[in-house]
Structure formats: structure tokens, C-alpha cells
Amino acid sequence: MKNTNGKLGVALLGLGKYATEQLAPALQETKYCWLAGIITGSSQKANQFKQKYSIPGENIYNYDNFDSIKDNPAIDIVYVVTPNALHAAFAVRAAKAGKHVICEKPMATTLEDCDRMIDACIQAGVTLSVGYRLHFEPYNQQIIQLATTHKYGYVQKVIARDGIGEVHGWRLNKQLAGGGALMDLGIYCVQAANYLFNMSPIAVTVQKHDNTLDEVEKELTFQLEYPGGFMAECACSYSKKMNYLHAMANNGWFELEPAFGYAGIKGKTSSGDMHFEPVNQQALEMDRIAQAILRDKASPVPGEMGREDIQILLAIYEAMHNGQRVILDPVIQASATTETGGSINGSSFQVQS
Ligand code: NDP
């Protein structure tokens, strides 16, 4: 593995809003990785990035010549930040070029694509991580800690809601997005419920859905059912602003609102307010992933975790379409470890007969 000044070189692939406004600035704050290169379909963005971040010309690629990145020792990690359905093809190409991969959420839009990505990274001997930034955010880490140490007893119920006012562009295109509010925002509710219960759901149901957008769902209310009868009540929306996470335990409660944003997260418990200094979530995420690579350790947010979430999202879509409770069967799968040490097991799903 090559690196510069002890830092791994990251190439951002897809210079859209998230890469431009969050990831590239965050890479100016990272200690274990740096913005070494870019892969873009836009020569205008290539020039802007080149100037703004002093990116050497030999580290700038387009989607046609991207595979030659394999010969570039300055790039250790390719971070895929394209529309969801394109993650898999780019991640596989990056792995085949011998680069570690970070892929934005949702990891992919089909389980077949998740498997292709995982297999390609295993074959190439590189790590695959998903951009689950909240695993590195202090308020979310604190509630994971409260939940897994049973500070207020066992978590009995989780309520999670994530919604934004409106969306545009590829997010409304089923082929590129794979789905609507659930794929984009509901995934945070699923993640949160899993890390608070520290378990995988065994069944899902859909209570309400609004499919008034042309191709993807606008709103969805769903329930995740966990072993022991514990429930997560979740809602996601492309028309209502919501950002809330609540955990009810035997002897108290804790909650975040807003819960899932890049900044400004606030938290309280049944015994008082939480206080943490602001952090750059994306910088922490990339640094933790880079540290894991440098130390030859497993990713804290591995592809298997991303795959499990896709299994759950697809089960929720199944429940939405057929109106039935869909059971998720536990399957043998690598378990994913959260930053606070919890274990999230894999599941597959089937429609209850
Ligand atoms: P944008 O539409 O702003 O950017 C996507 C970029 O992908 C484009 O600018 C383009 O980059 C590239 N691209 C390549 N092929 C296509 C194509 N066929 N159509 C459109 N764009 C293409 O999206 P976002 O930055 O908002 O989202 C990108 C990914 O990041 C998504 O998977 C999303 O879910 C995830 N995301 C994650 C967040 C988080 O908090 N973890 C927050 C926001 C997004 P170029 O012009 O350089 O070729």
C-alpha cells in the first residue's frame, strides 16, 4: 500500500453535491487520508477541483480512462459518490484496479449488486466500506452506548423519522435511485433501529405509503420487528421535513432531534440534555476507515452491513407492494461491528405464506 506523509490518497468519484460540499472539504481536515484525485464526467468540474484543491493532473480521471487508476500509486481509496444504481459498477472497477472502496449509501439497489461489490473487493484483497457517517458522530455514538450498556434498561421501542421537503433529479428516477424516500432516508431509520436494538429485524410491515410521485415512493410508514417482540416504528418522506430518533427503555428514554443531519444534532435523555462539541462527521468517517486500512483491520462500516440494509429495504418494498408482513430469515453472513462494539447480524427475507 502506498501513501503520502502517512496518509492514504482518496479519489472522489462523482463530483455532485455531496462530494463537492461535504466530502472534499472534509478531506481538508482528515489526518489519515487526503484528497489525492478525482474521477468525473465533467471537464469543467475537473478544472475547478484541480485549481481549488491543487490536484495533480495525473490524478484526474474520467469514466472512460478510470481503470488506468490501477497504475497510480498516489490513489489508495476510491470513494463512489454517484447515483445509487451506479455504485456497484464503479465499486467493482475500483476494486479491480486494486483500490480500497468507500461507497455512499445506499450501497446498491439490488442484492446481486451488493454481492458483486463484496466479491470484487474480496478477490482484489481490498476493503469495502459504506459511507455511514453517523457511526462516527458523538450523539449517535452516545445513544448506541446508552442502548448497548443498558444504561436505562433494555430498549423496548424505537421511533425513527427522516424526511426532507422535496427532491429533484435522479432521486426521482427509479432506475438510477432504486427507490424513493426509503432508499434515500428510510435507510437511516433502519440503521438507527439496528444499532439501538443491536440486533437485526426478523420481520417488516408497511402501514402507509404514498406513491404519488411518478416512479418512486414519496412517503412510507413502516415497522421493523425484532426478536423478543421489540418494535421500531419508522417513517420517511420526500415531502415532510422530519429528523427524529427516540428510544424507550425499561427505566428511561433517550432521543435525538435532529438526529441524522451533518451538523446541529441535539440529544436528551430522561435524566437531562446531552452535550458534545461539533465534529466533521465525514472527516471522522474517512479517517476511521483509513485507519482501519492502515492497521490492516476490518472496516468499521463494512459492505456486509450495507448489504444487510439493502435486504431490509427490499423486504420493506415487498411489504409495501403486497401488503403482507415479510419475514427476514437470519442467514450465515459476516457480522458487522459498530464503532461501539455491537454486532449486527445478516438477514435475508421471504414473504410470509
Ligand atoms: P448529485 O446528483 O449531486 O451528484 C451525483 C454525481 O454523480 C454527479 O454530479 C455526477 O458527477 C455523477 N454521475 C455519474 N453518472 C451520473 C448520472 N448518470 N446521472 C447523474 N449523476 C451522475 O448526488 P448527491 O451528491 O446528492 O448523491 C450522490 C450519492 O451520495 C448518492 O448515493 C446519495 O445517496 C449519497 N449521499 C449520501 C449522503 C450522506 O449523508 N451519506 C448525503 C447525500 C448524498 P460528475 O459530474 O462529476 O460526473
PDB file of N, CA and C in Angstrom, residues 76-147:
ATOM      1  N   ASP A  76      -5.109   5.418  -3.073  1.00  0.00           N
ATOM      2  CA  ASP A  76      -5.318   4.181  -2.307  1.00  0.00           C
ATOM      3  C   ASP A  76      -6.787   3.809  -2.218  1.00  0.00           C
ATOM      4  N   ILE A  77      -7.657   4.826  -2.185  1.00  0.00           N
ATOM      5  CA  ILE A  77      -9.098   4.609  -1.938  1.00  0.00           C
ATOM      6  C   ILE A  77      -9.889   5.339  -3.018  1.00  0.00           C
ATOM      7  N   VAL A  78     -10.893   4.668  -3.578  1.00  0.00           N
ATOM      8  CA  VAL A  78     -11.849   5.351  -4.458  1.00  0.00           C
ATOM      9  C   VAL A  78     -13.165   5.469  -3.688  1.00  0.00           C
ATOM     10  N   TYR A  79     -13.673   6.685  -3.589  1.00  0.00           N
ATOM     11  CA  TYR A  79     -14.927   6.932  -2.855  1.00  0.00           C
ATOM     12  C   TYR A  79     -16.016   7.200  -3.891  1.00  0.00           C
ATOM     13  N   VAL A  80     -16.966   6.252  -4.005  1.00  0.00           N
ATOM     14  CA  VAL A  80     -18.012   6.311  -5.037  1.00  0.00           C
ATOM     15  C   VAL A  80     -19.190   7.142  -4.537  1.00  0.00           C
ATOM     16  N   VAL A  81     -19.478   8.243  -5.229  1.00  0.00           N
ATOM     17  CA  VAL A  81     -20.500   9.198  -4.754  1.00  0.00           C
ATOM     18  C   VAL A  81     -21.454   9.547  -5.903  1.00  0.00           C
ATOM     19  N   THR A  82     -21.879   8.525  -6.633  1.00  0.00           N
ATOM     20  CA  THR A  82     -22.770   8.706  -7.791  1.00  0.00           C
ATOM     21  C   THR A  82     -24.207   8.359  -7.401  1.00  0.00           C
ATOM     22  N   PRO A  83     -25.153   8.504  -8.331  1.00  0.00           N
ATOM     23  CA  PRO A  83     -26.493   7.958  -8.075  1.00  0.00           C
ATOM     24  C   PRO A  83     -26.409   6.477  -7.690  1.00  0.00           C
ATOM     25  N   ASN A  84     -27.360   6.055  -6.844  1.00  0.00           N
ATOM     26  CA  ASN A  84     -27.293   4.746  -6.177  1.00  0.00           C
ATOM     27  C   ASN A  84     -27.049   3.553  -7.105  1.00  0.00           C
ATOM     28  N   ALA A  85     -27.768   3.500  -8.210  1.00  0.00           N
ATOM     29  CA  ALA A  85     -27.696   2.312  -9.075  1.00  0.00           C
ATOM     30  C   ALA A  85     -26.354   2.203  -9.780  1.00  0.00           C
ATOM     31  N   LEU A  86     -25.558   3.266  -9.747  1.00  0.00           N
ATOM     32  CA  LEU A  86     -24.254   3.237 -10.416  1.00  0.00           C
ATOM     33  C   LEU A  86     -23.123   2.869  -9.462  1.00  0.00           C
ATOM     34  N   HIS A  87     -23.442   2.753  -8.169  1.00  0.00           N
ATOM     35  CA  HIS A  87     -22.386   2.461  -7.191  1.00  0.00           C
ATOM     36  C   HIS A  87     -21.660   1.163  -7.529  1.00  0.00           C
ATOM     37  N   ALA A  88     -22.442   0.124  -7.846  1.00  0.00           N
ATOM     38  CA  ALA A  88     -21.849  -1.216  -7.980  1.00  0.00           C
ATOM     39  C   ALA A  88     -20.814  -1.260  -9.099  1.00  0.00           C
ATOM     40  N   ALA A  89     -21.171  -0.768 -10.266  1.00  0.00           N
ATOM     41  CA  ALA A  89     -20.251  -0.871 -11.409  1.00  0.00           C
ATOM     42  C   ALA A  89     -18.948  -0.119 -11.118  1.00  0.00           C
ATOM     43  N   PHE A  90     -19.073   1.071 -10.530  1.00  0.00           N
ATOM     44  CA  PHE A  90     -17.854   1.839 -10.235  1.00  0.00           C
ATOM     45  C   PHE A  90     -17.042   1.183  -9.112  1.00  0.00           C
ATOM     46  N   ALA A  91     -17.747   0.642  -8.107  1.00  0.00           N
ATOM     47  CA  ALA A  91     -17.028  -0.003  -6.993  1.00  0.00           C
ATOM     48  C   ALA A  91     -16.265  -1.228  -7.499  1.00  0.00           C
ATOM     49  N   VAL A  92     -16.882  -1.992  -8.390  1.00  0.00           N
ATOM     50  CA  VAL A  92     -16.220  -3.182  -8.931  1.00  0.00           C
ATOM     51  C   VAL A  92     -14.993  -2.772  -9.743  1.00  0.00           C
ATOM     52  N   ARG A  93     -15.136  -1.715 -10.545  1.00  0.00           N
ATOM     53  CA  ARG A  93     -13.978  -1.246 -11.332  1.00  0.00           C
ATOM     54  C   ARG A  93     -12.851  -0.770 -10.413  1.00  0.00           C
ATOM     55  N   ALA A  94     -13.230  -0.078  -9.345  1.00  0.00           N
ATOM     56  CA  ALA A  94     -12.200   0.407  -8.409  1.00  0.00           C
ATOM     57  C   ALA A  94     -11.482  -0.768  -7.754  1.00  0.00           C
ATOM     58  N   ALA A  95     -12.264  -1.774  -7.332  1.00  0.00           N
ATOM     59  CA  ALA A  95     -11.650  -2.947  -6.691  1.00  0.00           C
ATOM     60  C   ALA A  95     -10.728  -3.659  -7.674  1.00  0.00           C
ATOM     61  N   LYS A  96     -11.184  -3.802  -8.914  1.00  0.00           N
ATOM     62  CA  LYS A  96     -10.352  -4.481  -9.922  1.00  0.00           C
ATOM     63  C   LYS A  96      -9.061  -3.707 -10.191  1.00  0.00           C
ATOM     64  N   ALA A  97      -9.103  -2.406  -9.935  1.00  0.00           N
ATOM     65  CA  ALA A  97      -7.891  -1.593 -10.089  1.00  0.00           C
ATOM     66  C   ALA A  97      -7.025  -1.668  -8.828  1.00  0.00           C
ATOM     67  N   GLY A  98      -7.460  -2.486  -7.853  1.00  0.00           N
ATOM     68  CA  GLY A  98      -6.651  -2.692  -6.649  1.00  0.00           C
ATOM     69  C   GLY A  98      -6.806  -1.602  -5.606  1.00  0.00           C
ATOM     70  N   LYS A  99      -7.895  -0.823  -5.717  1.00  0.00           N
ATOM     71  CA  LYS A  99      -8.106   0.286  -4.769  1.00  0.00           C
ATOM     72  C   LYS A  99      -9.139  -0.110  -3.709  1.00  0.00           C
ATOM     73  N   HIS A 100      -8.922   0.335  -2.491  1.00  0.00           N
ATOM     74  CA  HIS A 100      -9.949   0.187  -1.461  1.00  0.00           C
ATOM     75  C   HIS A 100     -11.154   1.017  -1.887  1.00  0.00           C
ATOM     76  N   VAL A 101     -12.342   0.595  -1.441  1.00  0.00           N
ATOM     77  CA  VAL A 101     -13.558   1.266  -1.900  1.00  0.00           C
ATOM     78  C   VAL A 101     -14.351   1.784  -0.706  1.00  0.00           C
ATOM     79  N   ILE A 102     -14.768   3.032  -0.802  1.00  0.00           N
ATOM     80  CA  ILE A 102     -15.837   3.532   0.067  1.00  0.00           C
ATOM     81  C   ILE A 102     -16.984   3.840  -0.880  1.00  0.00           C
ATOM     82  N   CYS A 103     -18.172   3.404  -0.479  1.00  0.00           N
ATOM     83  CA  CYS A 103     -19.325   3.606  -1.342  1.00  0.00           C
ATOM     84  C   CYS A 103     -20.391   4.340  -0.554  1.00  0.00           C
ATOM     85  N   GLU A 104     -21.024   5.301  -1.171  1.00  0.00           N
ATOM     86  CA  GLU A 104     -22.086   6.023  -0.464  1.00  0.00           C
ATOM     87  C   GLU A 104     -23.296   5.119  -0.229  1.00  0.00           C
ATOM     88  N   LYS A 105     -24.133   5.554   0.690  1.00  0.00           N
ATOM     89  CA  LYS A 105     -25.367   4.830   0.979  1.00  0.00           C
ATOM     90  C   LYS A 105     -26.443   5.260  -0.007  1.00  0.00           C
ATOM     91  N   PRO A 106     -27.432   4.463  -0.333  1.00  0.00           N
ATOM     92  CA  PRO A 106     -27.466   3.024  -0.077  1.00  0.00           C
ATOM     93  C   PRO A 106     -26.415   2.337  -0.922  1.00  0.00           C
ATOM     94  N   MET A 107     -25.861   1.248  -0.369  1.00  0.00           N
ATOM     95  CA  MET A 107     -24.717   0.592  -1.023  1.00  0.00           C
ATOM     96  C   MET A 107     -25.005   0.261  -2.494  1.00  0.00           C
ATOM     97  N   ALA A 108     -26.199  -0.214  -2.778  1.00  0.00           N
ATOM     98  CA  ALA A 108     -26.586  -0.546  -4.159  1.00  0.00           C
ATOM     99  C   ALA A 108     -28.108  -0.642  -4.191  1.00  0.00           C
ATOM    100  N   THR A 109     -28.643  -1.005  -5.321  1.00  0.00           N
ATOM    101  CA  THR A 109     -30.106  -1.082  -5.409  1.00  0.00           C
ATOM    102  C   THR A 109     -30.612  -2.525  -5.519  1.00  0.00           C
ATOM    103  N   THR A 110     -29.687  -3.476  -5.659  1.00  0.00           N
ATOM    104  CA  THR A 110     -30.085  -4.896  -5.666  1.00  0.00           C
ATOM    105  C   THR A 110     -29.081  -5.686  -4.825  1.00  0.00           C
ATOM    106  N   LEU A 111     -29.539  -6.850  -4.351  1.00  0.00           N
ATOM    107  CA  LEU A 111     -28.621  -7.708  -3.594  1.00  0.00           C
ATOM    108  C   LEU A 111     -27.543  -8.286  -4.502  1.00  0.00           C
ATOM    109  N   GLU A 112     -27.899  -8.511  -5.758  1.00  0.00           N
ATOM    110  CA  GLU A 112     -26.904  -9.043  -6.710  1.00  0.00           C
ATOM    111  C   GLU A 112     -25.749  -8.043  -6.835  1.00  0.00           C
ATOM    112  N   ASP A 113     -26.086  -6.769  -6.903  1.00  0.00           N
ATOM    113  CA  ASP A 113     -25.033  -5.758  -6.995  1.00  0.00           C
ATOM    114  C   ASP A 113     -24.198  -5.718  -5.711  1.00  0.00           C
ATOM    115  N   CYS A 114     -24.868  -5.838  -4.561  1.00  0.00           N
ATOM    116  CA  CYS A 114     -24.102  -5.859  -3.289  1.00  0.00           C
ATOM    117  C   CYS A 114     -23.111  -7.014  -3.313  1.00  0.00           C
ATOM    118  N   ASP A 115     -23.585  -8.180  -3.769  1.00  0.00           N
ATOM    119  CA  ASP A 115     -22.708  -9.358  -3.793  1.00  0.00           C
ATOM    120  C   ASP A 115     -21.542  -9.163  -4.753  1.00  0.00           C
ATOM    121  N   ARG A 116     -21.828  -8.553  -5.907  1.00  0.00           N
ATOM    122  CA  ARG A 116     -20.740  -8.297  -6.874  1.00  0.00           C
ATOM    123  C   ARG A 116     -19.673  -7.410  -6.255  1.00  0.00           C
ATOM    124  N   MET A 117     -20.129  -6.415  -5.521  1.00  0.00           N
ATOM    125  CA  MET A 117     -19.188  -5.464  -4.904  1.00  0.00           C
ATOM    126  C   MET A 117     -18.346  -6.168  -3.833  1.00  0.00           C
ATOM    127  N   ILE A 118     -19.029  -6.938  -2.984  1.00  0.00           N
ATOM    128  CA  ILE A 118     -18.315  -7.634  -1.902  1.00  0.00           C
ATOM    129  C   ILE A 118     -17.320  -8.624  -2.502  1.00  0.00           C
ATOM    130  N   ASP A 119     -17.781  -9.387  -3.493  1.00  0.00           N
ATOM    131  CA  ASP A 119     -16.902 -10.402  -4.113  1.00  0.00           C
ATOM    132  C   ASP A 119     -15.694  -9.745  -4.775  1.00  0.00           C
ATOM    133  N   ALA A 120     -15.938  -8.653  -5.497  1.00  0.00           N
ATOM    134  CA  ALA A 120     -14.830  -7.996  -6.206  1.00  0.00           C
ATOM    135  C   ALA A 120     -13.783  -7.502  -5.210  1.00  0.00           C
ATOM    136  N   CYS A 121     -14.238  -6.995  -4.068  1.00  0.00           N
ATOM    137  CA  CYS A 121     -13.281  -6.479  -3.075  1.00  0.00           C
ATOM    138  C   CYS A 121     -12.533  -7.630  -2.415  1.00  0.00           C
ATOM    139  N   ILE A 122     -13.234  -8.735  -2.160  1.00  0.00           N
ATOM    140  CA  ILE A 122     -12.539  -9.899  -1.579  1.00  0.00           C
ATOM    141  C   ILE A 122     -11.489 -10.411  -2.567  1.00  0.00           C
ATOM    142  N   GLN A 123     -11.901 -10.562  -3.819  1.00  0.00           N
ATOM    143  CA  GLN A 123     -10.972 -11.053  -4.858  1.00  0.00           C
ATOM    144  C   GLN A 123      -9.731 -10.178  -4.956  1.00  0.00           C
ATOM    145  N   ALA A 124      -9.937  -8.874  -4.843  1.00  0.00           N
ATOM    146  CA  ALA A 124      -8.823  -7.927  -5.024  1.00  0.00           C
ATOM    147  C   ALA A 124      -8.039  -7.704  -3.737  1.00  0.00           C
ATOM    148  N   GLY A 125      -8.561  -8.243  -2.619  1.00  0.00           N
ATOM    149  CA  GLY A 125      -7.866  -8.046  -1.337  1.00  0.00           C
ATOM    150  C   GLY A 125      -7.930  -6.610  -0.850  1.00  0.00           C
ATOM    151  N   VAL A 126      -9.045  -5.926  -1.171  1.00  0.00           N
ATOM    152  CA  VAL A 126      -9.213  -4.544  -0.702  1.00  0.00           C
ATOM    153  C   VAL A 126     -10.437  -4.473   0.209  1.00  0.00           C
ATOM    154  N   THR A 127     -10.568  -3.392   0.959  1.00  0.00           N
ATOM    155  CA  THR A 127     -11.714  -3.268   1.862  1.00  0.00           C
ATOM    156  C   THR A 127     -12.857  -2.538   1.155  1.00  0.00           C
ATOM    157  N   LEU A 128     -14.051  -2.856   1.605  1.00  0.00           N
ATOM    158  CA  LEU A 128     -15.257  -2.186   1.101  1.00  0.00           C
ATOM    159  C   LEU A 128     -15.985  -1.581   2.300  1.00  0.00           C
ATOM    160  N   SER A 129     -16.202  -0.280   2.240  1.00  0.00           N
ATOM    161  CA  SER A 129     -16.886   0.418   3.339  1.00  0.00           C
ATOM    162  C   SER A 129     -18.071   1.184   2.780  1.00  0.00           C
ATOM    163  N   VAL A 130     -19.055   1.438   3.631  1.00  0.00           N
ATOM    164  CA  VAL A 130     -20.221   2.229   3.228  1.00  0.00           C
ATOM    165  C   VAL A 130     -20.170   3.550   4.007  1.00  0.00           C
ATOM    166  N   GLY A 131     -20.549   4.627   3.357  1.00  0.00           N
ATOM    167  CA  GLY A 131     -20.406   5.966   3.946  1.00  0.00           C
ATOM    168  C   GLY A 131     -21.404   6.267   5.056  1.00  0.00           C
ATOM    169  N   TYR A 132     -21.476   5.385   6.054  1.00  0.00           N
ATOM    170  CA  TYR A 132     -22.411   5.572   7.170  1.00  0.00           C
ATOM    171  C   TYR A 132     -21.786   6.506   8.197  1.00  0.00           C
ATOM    172  N   ARG A 133     -21.859   7.803   7.928  1.00  0.00           N
ATOM    173  CA  ARG A 133     -21.166   8.819   8.731  1.00  0.00           C
ATOM    174  C   ARG A 133     -21.634   8.881  10.182  1.00  0.00           C
ATOM    175  N   LEU A 134     -22.888   8.484  10.452  1.00  0.00           N
ATOM    176  CA  LEU A 134     -23.415   8.652  11.812  1.00  0.00           C
ATOM    177  C   LEU A 134     -22.766   7.702  12.820  1.00  0.00           C
ATOM    178  N   HIS A 135     -22.093   6.671  12.330  1.00  0.00           N
ATOM    179  CA  HIS A 135     -21.364   5.785  13.248  1.00  0.00           C
ATOM    180  C   HIS A 135     -20.201   6.510  13.913  1.00  0.00           C
ATOM    181  N   PHE A 136     -19.860   7.679  13.378  1.00  0.00           N
ATOM    182  CA  PHE A 136     -18.683   8.404  13.884  1.00  0.00           C
ATOM    183  C   PHE A 136     -19.095   9.730  14.532  1.00  0.00           C
ATOM    184  N   GLU A 137     -20.397   9.901  14.714  1.00  0.00           N
ATOM    185  CA  GLU A 137     -20.973  11.156  15.219  1.00  0.00           C
ATOM    186  C   GLU A 137     -21.260  10.968  16.720  1.00  0.00           C
ATOM    187  N   PRO A 138     -20.774  11.892  17.575  1.00  0.00           N
ATOM    188  CA  PRO A 138     -20.823  11.668  19.020  1.00  0.00           C
ATOM    189  C   PRO A 138     -22.215  11.449  19.620  1.00  0.00           C
ATOM    190  N   TYR A 139     -23.238  12.151  19.161  1.00  0.00           N
ATOM    191  CA  TYR A 139     -24.576  11.943  19.750  1.00  0.00           C
ATOM    192  C   TYR A 139     -25.105  10.554  19.405  1.00  0.00           C
ATOM    193  N   ASN A 140     -24.913  10.158  18.146  1.00  0.00           N
ATOM    194  CA  ASN A 140     -25.360   8.811  17.766  1.00  0.00           C
ATOM    195  C   ASN A 140     -24.523   7.755  18.487  1.00  0.00           C
ATOM    196  N   GLN A 141     -23.215   8.023  18.620  1.00  0.00           N
ATOM    197  CA  GLN A 141     -22.371   7.064  19.349  1.00  0.00           C
ATOM    198  C   GLN A 141     -22.822   6.953  20.800  1.00  0.00           C
ATOM    199  N   GLN A 142     -23.211   8.096  21.373  1.00  0.00           N
ATOM    200  CA  GLN A 142     -23.638   8.084  22.775  1.00  0.00           C
ATOM    201  C   GLN A 142     -24.917   7.265  22.963  1.00  0.00           C
ATOM    202  N   ILE A 143     -25.869   7.413  22.051  1.00  0.00           N
ATOM    203  CA  ILE A 143     -27.108   6.648  22.260  1.00  0.00           C
ATOM    204  C   ILE A 143     -26.880   5.150  21.981  1.00  0.00           C
ATOM    205  N   ILE A 144     -25.939   4.848  21.090  1.00  0.00           N
ATOM    206  CA  ILE A 144     -25.586   3.429  20.897  1.00  0.00           C
ATOM    207  C   ILE A 144     -25.014   2.891  22.213  1.00  0.00           C
ATOM    208  N   GLN A 145     -24.172   3.701  22.819  1.00  0.00           N
ATOM    209  CA  GLN A 145     -23.572   3.324  24.105  1.00  0.00           C
ATOM    210  C   GLN A 145     -24.653   3.132  25.181  1.00  0.00           C
ATOM    211  N   LEU A 146     -25.582   4.097  25.265  1.00  0.00           N
ATOM    212  CA  LEU A 146     -26.656   4.002  26.260  1.00  0.00           C
ATOM    213  C   LEU A 146     -27.480   2.737  26.029  1.00  0.00           C
ATOM    214  N   ALA A 147     -27.724   2.446  24.745  1.00  0.00           N
ATOM    215  CA  ALA A 147     -28.554   1.280  24.421  1.00  0.00           C
ATOM    216  C   ALA A 147     -27.815  -0.020  24.717  1.00  0.00           C
TER     217      ALA A 147
END
